[in-house]
Tab-separated table of C-alpha atoms and ligand atoms in Angstrom:
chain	number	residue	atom	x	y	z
A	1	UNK	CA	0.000	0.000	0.000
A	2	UNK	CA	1.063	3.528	-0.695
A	3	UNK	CA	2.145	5.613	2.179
A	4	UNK	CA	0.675	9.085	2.004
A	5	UNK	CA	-0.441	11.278	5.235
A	6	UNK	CA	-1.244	15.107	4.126
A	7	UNK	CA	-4.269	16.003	6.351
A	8	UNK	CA	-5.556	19.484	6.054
A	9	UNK	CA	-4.314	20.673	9.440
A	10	UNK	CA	-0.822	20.224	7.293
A	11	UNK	CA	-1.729	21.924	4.241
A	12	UNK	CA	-2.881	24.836	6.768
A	13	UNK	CA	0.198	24.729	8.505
A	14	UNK	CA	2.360	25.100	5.025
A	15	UNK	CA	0.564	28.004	4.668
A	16	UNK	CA	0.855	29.621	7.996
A	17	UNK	CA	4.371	28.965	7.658
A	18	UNK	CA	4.748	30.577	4.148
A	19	UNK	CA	2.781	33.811	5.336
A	20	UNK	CA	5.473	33.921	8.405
A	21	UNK	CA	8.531	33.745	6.240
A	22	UNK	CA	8.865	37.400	5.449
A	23	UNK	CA	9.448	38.026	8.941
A	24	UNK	CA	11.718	35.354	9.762
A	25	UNK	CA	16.007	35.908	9.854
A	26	UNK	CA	16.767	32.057	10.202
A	27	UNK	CA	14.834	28.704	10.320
A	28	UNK	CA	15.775	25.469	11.726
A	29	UNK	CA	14.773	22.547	10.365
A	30	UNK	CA	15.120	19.690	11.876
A	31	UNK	CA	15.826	16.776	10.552
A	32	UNK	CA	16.403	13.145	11.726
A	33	UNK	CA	19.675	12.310	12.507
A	34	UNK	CA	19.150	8.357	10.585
A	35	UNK	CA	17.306	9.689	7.341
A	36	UNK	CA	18.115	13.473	6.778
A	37	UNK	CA	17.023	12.541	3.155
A	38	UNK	CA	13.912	10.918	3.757
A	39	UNK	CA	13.010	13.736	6.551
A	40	UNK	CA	13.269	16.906	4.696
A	41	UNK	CA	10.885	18.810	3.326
A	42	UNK	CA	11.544	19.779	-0.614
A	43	UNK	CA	8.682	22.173	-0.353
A	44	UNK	CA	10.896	24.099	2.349
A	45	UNK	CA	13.300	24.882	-0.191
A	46	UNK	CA	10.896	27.177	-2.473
A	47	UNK	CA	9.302	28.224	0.991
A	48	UNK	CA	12.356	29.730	2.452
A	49	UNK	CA	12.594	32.523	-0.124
A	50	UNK	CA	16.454	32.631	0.250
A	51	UNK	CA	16.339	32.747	4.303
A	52	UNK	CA	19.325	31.149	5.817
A	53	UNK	CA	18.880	27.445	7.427
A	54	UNK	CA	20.157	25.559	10.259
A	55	UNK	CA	19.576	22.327	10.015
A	56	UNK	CA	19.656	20.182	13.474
A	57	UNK	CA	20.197	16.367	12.968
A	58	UNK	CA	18.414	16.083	15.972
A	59	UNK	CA	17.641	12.168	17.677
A	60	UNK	CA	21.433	11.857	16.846
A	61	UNK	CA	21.660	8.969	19.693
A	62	UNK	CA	20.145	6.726	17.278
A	63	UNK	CA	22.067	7.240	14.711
A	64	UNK	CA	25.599	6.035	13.607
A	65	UNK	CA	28.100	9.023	14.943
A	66	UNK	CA	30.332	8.760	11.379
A	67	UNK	CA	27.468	8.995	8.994
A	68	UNK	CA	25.758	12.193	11.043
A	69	UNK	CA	29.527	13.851	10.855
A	70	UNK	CA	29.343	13.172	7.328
A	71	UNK	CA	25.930	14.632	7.063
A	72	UNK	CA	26.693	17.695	8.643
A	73	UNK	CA	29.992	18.244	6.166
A	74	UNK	CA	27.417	17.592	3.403
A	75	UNK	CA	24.975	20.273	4.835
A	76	UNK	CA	27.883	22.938	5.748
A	77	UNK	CA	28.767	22.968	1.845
A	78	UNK	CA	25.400	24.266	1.021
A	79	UNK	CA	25.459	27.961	0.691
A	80	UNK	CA	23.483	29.958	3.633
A	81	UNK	CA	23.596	26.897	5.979
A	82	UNK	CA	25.127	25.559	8.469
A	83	UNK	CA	24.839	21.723	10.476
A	84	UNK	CA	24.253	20.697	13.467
A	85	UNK	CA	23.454	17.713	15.760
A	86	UNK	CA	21.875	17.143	19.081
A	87	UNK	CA	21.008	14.361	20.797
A	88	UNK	CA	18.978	12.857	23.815
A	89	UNK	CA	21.715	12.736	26.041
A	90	UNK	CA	23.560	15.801	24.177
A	91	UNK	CA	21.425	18.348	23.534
A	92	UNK	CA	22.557	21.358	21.515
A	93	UNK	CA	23.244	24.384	23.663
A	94	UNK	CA	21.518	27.563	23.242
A	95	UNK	CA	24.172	30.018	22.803
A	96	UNK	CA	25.721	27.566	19.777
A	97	UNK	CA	22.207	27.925	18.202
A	98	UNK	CA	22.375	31.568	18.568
A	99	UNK	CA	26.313	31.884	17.764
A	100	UNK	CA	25.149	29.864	14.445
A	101	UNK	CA	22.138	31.735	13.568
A	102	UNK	CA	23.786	35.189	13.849
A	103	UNK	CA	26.606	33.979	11.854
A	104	UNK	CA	24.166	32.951	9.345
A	105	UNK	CA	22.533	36.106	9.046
A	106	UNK	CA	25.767	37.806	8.960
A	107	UNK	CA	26.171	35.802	5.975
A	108	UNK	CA	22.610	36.792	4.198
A	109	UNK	CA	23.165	40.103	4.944
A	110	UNK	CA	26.728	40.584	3.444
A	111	UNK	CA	25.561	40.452	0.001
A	112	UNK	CA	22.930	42.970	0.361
A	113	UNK	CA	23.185	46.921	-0.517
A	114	UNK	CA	24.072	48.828	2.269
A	115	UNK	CA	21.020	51.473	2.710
A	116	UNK	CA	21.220	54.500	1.663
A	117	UNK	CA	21.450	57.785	3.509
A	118	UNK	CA	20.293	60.812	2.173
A	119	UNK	CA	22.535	63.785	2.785
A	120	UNK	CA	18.450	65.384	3.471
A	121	UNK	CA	18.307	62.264	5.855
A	122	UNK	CA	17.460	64.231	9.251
A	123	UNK	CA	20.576	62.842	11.405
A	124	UNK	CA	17.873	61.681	14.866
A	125	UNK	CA	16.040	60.135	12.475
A	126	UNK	CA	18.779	58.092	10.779
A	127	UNK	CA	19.882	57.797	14.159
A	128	UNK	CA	16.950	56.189	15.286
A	129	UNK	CA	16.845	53.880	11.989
A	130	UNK	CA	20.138	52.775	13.258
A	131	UNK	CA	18.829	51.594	16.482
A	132	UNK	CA	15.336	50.275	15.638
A	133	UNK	CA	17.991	48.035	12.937
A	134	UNK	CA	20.559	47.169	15.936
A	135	UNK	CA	17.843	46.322	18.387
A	136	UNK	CA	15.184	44.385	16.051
A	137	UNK	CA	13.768	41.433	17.573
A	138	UNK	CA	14.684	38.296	15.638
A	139	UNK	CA	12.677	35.405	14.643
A	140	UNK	CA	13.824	31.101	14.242
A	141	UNK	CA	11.599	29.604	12.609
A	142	UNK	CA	11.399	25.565	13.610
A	143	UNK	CA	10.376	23.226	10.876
A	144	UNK	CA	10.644	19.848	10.302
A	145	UNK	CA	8.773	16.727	9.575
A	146	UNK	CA	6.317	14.952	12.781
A	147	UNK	CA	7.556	13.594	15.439
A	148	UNK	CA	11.411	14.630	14.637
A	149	UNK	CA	11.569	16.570	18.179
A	150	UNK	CA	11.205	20.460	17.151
A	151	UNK	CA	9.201	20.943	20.744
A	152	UNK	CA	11.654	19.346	22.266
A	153	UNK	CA	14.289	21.311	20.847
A	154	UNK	CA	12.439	24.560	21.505
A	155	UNK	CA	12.104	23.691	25.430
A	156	UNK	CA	16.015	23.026	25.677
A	157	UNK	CA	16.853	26.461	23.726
A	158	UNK	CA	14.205	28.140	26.369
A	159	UNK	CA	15.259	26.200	29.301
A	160	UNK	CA	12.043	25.301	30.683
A	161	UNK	CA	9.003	23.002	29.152
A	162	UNK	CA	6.647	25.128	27.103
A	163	UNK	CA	5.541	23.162	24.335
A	164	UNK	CA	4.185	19.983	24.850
A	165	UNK	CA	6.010	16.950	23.087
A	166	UNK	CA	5.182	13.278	22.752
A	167	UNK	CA	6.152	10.022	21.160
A	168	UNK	CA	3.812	10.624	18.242
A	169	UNK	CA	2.985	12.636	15.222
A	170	UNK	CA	0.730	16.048	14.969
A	171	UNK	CA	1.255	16.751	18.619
A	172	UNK	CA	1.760	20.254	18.130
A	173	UNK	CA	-1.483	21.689	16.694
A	174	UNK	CA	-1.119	25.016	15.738
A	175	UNK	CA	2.385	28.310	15.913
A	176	UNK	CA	3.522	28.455	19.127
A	177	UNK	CA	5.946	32.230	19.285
A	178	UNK	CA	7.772	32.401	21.917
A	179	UNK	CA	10.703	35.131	23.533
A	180	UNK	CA	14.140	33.803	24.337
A	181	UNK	CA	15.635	36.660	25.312
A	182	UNK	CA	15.480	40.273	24.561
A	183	UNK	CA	16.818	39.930	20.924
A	184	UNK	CA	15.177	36.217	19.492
A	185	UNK	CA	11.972	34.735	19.366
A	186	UNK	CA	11.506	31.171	18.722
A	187	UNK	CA	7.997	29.803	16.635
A	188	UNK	CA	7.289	26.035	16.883
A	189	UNK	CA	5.468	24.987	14.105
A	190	UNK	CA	2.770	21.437	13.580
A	191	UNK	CA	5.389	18.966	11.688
A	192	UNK	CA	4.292	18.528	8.199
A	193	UNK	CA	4.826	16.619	5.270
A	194	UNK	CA	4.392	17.185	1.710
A	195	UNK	CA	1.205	16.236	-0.716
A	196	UNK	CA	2.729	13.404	-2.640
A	197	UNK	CA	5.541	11.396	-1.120
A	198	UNK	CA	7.348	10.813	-4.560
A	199	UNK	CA	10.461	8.515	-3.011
A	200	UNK	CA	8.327	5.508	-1.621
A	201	UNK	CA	11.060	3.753	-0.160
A	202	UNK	CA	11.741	7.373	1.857
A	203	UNK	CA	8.272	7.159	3.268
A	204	UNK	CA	8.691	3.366	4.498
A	205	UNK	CA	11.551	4.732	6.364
A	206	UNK	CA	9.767	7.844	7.592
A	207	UNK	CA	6.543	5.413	8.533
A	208	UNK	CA	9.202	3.361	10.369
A	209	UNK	CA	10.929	6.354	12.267
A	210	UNK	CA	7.569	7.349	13.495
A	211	UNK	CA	6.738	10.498	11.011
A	212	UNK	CA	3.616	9.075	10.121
A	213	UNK	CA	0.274	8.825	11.918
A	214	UNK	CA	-0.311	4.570	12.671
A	215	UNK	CA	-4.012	5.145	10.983
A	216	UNK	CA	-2.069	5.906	7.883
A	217	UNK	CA	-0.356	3.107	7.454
A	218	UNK	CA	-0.114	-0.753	7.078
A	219	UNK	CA	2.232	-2.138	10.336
A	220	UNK	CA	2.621	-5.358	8.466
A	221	UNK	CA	3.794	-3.422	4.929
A	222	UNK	CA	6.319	-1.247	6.902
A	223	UNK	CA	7.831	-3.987	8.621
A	224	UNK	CA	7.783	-6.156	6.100
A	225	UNK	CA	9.992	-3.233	4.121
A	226	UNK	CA	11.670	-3.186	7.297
A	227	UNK	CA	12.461	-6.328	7.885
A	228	UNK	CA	14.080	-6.859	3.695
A	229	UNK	CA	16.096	-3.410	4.579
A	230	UNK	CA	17.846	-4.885	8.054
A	231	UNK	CA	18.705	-8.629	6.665
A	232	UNK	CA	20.290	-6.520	3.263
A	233	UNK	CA	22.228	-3.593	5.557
A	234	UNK	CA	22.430	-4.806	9.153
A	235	UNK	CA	22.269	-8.695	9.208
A	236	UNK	CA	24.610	-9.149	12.330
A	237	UNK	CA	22.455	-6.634	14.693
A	238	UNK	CA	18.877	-8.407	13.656
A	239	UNK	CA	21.052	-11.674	14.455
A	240	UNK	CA	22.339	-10.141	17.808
A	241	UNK	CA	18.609	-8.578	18.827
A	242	UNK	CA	16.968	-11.738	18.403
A	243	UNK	CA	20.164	-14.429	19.061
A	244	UNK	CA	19.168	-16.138	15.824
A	245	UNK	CA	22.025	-18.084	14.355
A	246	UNK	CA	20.936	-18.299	10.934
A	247	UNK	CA	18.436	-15.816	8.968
A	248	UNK	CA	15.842	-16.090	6.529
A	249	UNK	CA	16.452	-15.375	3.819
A	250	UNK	CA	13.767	-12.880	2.557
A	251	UNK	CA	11.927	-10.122	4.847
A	252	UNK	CA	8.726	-12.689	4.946
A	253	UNK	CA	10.660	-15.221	6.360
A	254	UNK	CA	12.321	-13.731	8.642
A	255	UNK	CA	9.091	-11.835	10.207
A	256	UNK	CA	7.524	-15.591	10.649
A	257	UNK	CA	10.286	-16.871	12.267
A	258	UNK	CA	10.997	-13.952	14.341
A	259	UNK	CA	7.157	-14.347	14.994
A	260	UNK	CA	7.515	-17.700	16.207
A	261	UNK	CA	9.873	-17.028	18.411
A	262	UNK	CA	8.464	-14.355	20.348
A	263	UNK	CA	5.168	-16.191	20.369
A	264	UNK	CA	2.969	-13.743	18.224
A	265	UNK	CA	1.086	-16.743	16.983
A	266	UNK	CA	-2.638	-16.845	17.223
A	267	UNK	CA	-4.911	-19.538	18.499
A	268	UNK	CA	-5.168	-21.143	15.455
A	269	UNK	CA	-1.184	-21.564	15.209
A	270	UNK	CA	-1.006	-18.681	12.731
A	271	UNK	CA	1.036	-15.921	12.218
A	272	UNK	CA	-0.244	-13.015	14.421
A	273	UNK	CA	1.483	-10.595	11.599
A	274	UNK	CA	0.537	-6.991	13.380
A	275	UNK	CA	2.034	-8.185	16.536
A	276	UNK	CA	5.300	-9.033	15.156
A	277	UNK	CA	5.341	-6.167	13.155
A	278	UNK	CA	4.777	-4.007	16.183
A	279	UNK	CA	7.698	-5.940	17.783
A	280	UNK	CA	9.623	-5.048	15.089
A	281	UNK	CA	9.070	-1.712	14.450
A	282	UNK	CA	8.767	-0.547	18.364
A	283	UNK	CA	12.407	-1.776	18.213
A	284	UNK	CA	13.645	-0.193	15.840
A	285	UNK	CA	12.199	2.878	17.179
A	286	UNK	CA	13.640	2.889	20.795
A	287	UNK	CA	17.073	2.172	19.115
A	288	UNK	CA	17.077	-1.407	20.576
A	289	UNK	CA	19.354	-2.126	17.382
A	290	UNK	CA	21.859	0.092	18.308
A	291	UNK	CA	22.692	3.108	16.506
A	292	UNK	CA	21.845	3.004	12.952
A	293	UNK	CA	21.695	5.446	10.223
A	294	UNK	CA	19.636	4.172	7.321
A	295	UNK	CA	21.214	6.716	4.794
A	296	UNK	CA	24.184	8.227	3.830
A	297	UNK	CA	24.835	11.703	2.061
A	298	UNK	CA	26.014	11.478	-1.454
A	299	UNK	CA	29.653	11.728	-2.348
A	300	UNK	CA	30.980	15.074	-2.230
A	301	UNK	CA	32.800	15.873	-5.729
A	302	UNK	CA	36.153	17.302	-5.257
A	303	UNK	CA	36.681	20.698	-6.276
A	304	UNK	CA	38.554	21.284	-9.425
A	305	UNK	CA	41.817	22.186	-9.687
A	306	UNK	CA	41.967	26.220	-11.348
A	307	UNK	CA	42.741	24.919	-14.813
A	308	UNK	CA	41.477	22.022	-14.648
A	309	UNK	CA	39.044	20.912	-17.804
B	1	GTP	N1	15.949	9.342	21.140
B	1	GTP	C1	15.622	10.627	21.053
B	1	GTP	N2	14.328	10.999	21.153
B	1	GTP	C2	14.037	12.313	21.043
B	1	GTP	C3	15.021	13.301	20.812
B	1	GTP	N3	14.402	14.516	20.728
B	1	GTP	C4	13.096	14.287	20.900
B	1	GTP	N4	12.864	12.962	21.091
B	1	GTP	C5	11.566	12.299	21.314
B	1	GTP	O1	10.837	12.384	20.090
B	1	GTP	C6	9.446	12.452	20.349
B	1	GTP	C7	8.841	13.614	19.582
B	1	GTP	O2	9.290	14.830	20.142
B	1	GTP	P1	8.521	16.216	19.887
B	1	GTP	O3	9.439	17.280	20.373
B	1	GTP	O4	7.141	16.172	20.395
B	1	GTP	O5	8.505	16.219	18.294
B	1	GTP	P2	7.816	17.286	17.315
B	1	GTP	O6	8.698	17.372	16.120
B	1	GTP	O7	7.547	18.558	18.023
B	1	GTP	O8	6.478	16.525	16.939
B	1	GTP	P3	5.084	17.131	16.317
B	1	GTP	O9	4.736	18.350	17.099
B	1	GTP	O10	4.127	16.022	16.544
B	1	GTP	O11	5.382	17.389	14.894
B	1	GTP	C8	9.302	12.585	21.866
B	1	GTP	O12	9.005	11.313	22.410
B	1	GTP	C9	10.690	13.034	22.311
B	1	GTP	O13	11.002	12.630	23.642
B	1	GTP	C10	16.390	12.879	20.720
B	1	GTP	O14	17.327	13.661	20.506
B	1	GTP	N5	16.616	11.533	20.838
B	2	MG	MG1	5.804	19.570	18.298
């Protein structure tokens, strides 16, 4: 079955977002730390209108340490952006958020004209131009796909919990703005996707990480995907989780037997297939596999020599 999950509450929330941007000096997105691919928005990149980006690998606990450095080189290439990670147990600190964004807009703003001053320009009033400028309040937008952990991220930056976060999608409903200090204001945004998720394969691993709503989606097709995707990439941890010797050799296989060992077998001796693809996928997502990044960024070409052809 096709995974697709675009309820209007997101399609409202795109838009909120795009009548915001004007006003915003830097947005975050967040991204997950095992599939920055999968879990970022290509409608963000027309929304942004040029604005600079952080991106925060955030749940980077889960995720192989090598492959989210290697991320983060990938992301610091892009112009007007910068890379970051944070993580359960290391959360990203406020002042390297701010240190980040301000370098960021530093950046934006270099290329601009500087504004001109009419030599007519009475001086209190270009004075006071000068100030409102130095002393404008600046806004962070947070994006980023359900469930990735903008809330939580926007409670560490404040330091206390204001927005309410939980272990699954469309918790937060509607903009939340809120003051850090006297200079930055955060806005938490409702995680959205996009209208048609193009790269299936992305959305079985966004399904699996949690990104999409359980009513929107078959269990038994996502861990079946799941299931093909660990005995091809990470026999020796599915081997290790569930001290089996020898695997199956397909996904469908491996779910039975994994289903007969953990007793998800009905009363009639079947296969009790949404159990053991709960089993499965609740693993997965509490990072009982270890850490494990599921993909990693494409190779960066190396810059050509000056007279190179
Ligand atoms: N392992 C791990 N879990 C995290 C991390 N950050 C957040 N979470 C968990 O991820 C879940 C979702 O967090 P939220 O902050 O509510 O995510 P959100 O992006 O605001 O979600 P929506 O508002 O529903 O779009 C919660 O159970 C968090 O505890 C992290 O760095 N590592
Ligand atoms: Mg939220």
């Amino acid at each position: 079955m096709a995974i697709s999950w675009y309820p209007g509450h997101m399609h409202k929330a795109n838009k909120e977002m795009a009548a915001l941007i004007n006003d915003i000096d830097v947005v975050i997105e967040v991204l997950d730390a095992r599939m920055p691919q999968a879990s970022s928005n290509p409608l963000l990149q027309s929304m942004r209108h040029g604005k600079p980006c952080l991106r925060i690998l955030n749940k980077a606990d889960l995720a192989n340490p090598h492959i989210t450095r290697d991320w983060l080189d990938h992301f610091n290439r892009e112009p007007l952006s910068f890379a970051a990670s944070s993580a359960k147990d290391k959360r990203i600190e406020t002042a390297d958020v701010l240190f980040l964004c301000q370098k960021l807009m530093r950046k934006a703003n270099a290329g601009k004209p500087a504004p001109v001053v009419s030599p007519t320009d009475n001086p209190d009033v270009a004075a006071l131009r000068a100030w409102k400028q130095e002393h404008k309040k600046h806004q962070i937008l947070i994006v980023g796909i359900p469930n990735v952990g903008k809330s939580s991220i926007l409670n560490q930056l404040i330091g206390k919990k204001i927005a309410r976060t939980g272990n699954e999608p469309a918790i937060t409903k509607g903009q939340q703005r809120v003051r850090l200090n006297d200079h930055w204001y955060l806005v938490d945004t409702p995680g959205v996707l996009w209208p048609k998720l193009e790269d299936q394969a992305a959305a079985y691993r966004l399904a699996l990480s949690g990104a999409i709503r359980n009513t929107a989606m078959e269990f038994t097709d996502v861990a079946l995907f799941s299931a093909q995707m660990l005995l091809e990439q990470f026999p020796q941890r599915l081997r290790e989780r569930y001290d089996m010797e020898t695997l199956p050799p397909t996904g469908e296989q491996f779910m039975q037997a994994l289903a007969r060992k953990r007793g998800c077998v009905r009363k009639d001796g079947d296969v009790d297939w949404h159990k053991v693809a709960e089993l499965l996928i609740h693993d997965y997502r509490a990072g009982r596999f270890g850490p494990m990044s599921l993909e990693r960024p494409p190779v960066a070409q190396p810059t050509p020599a000056p007279n190179a052809d």
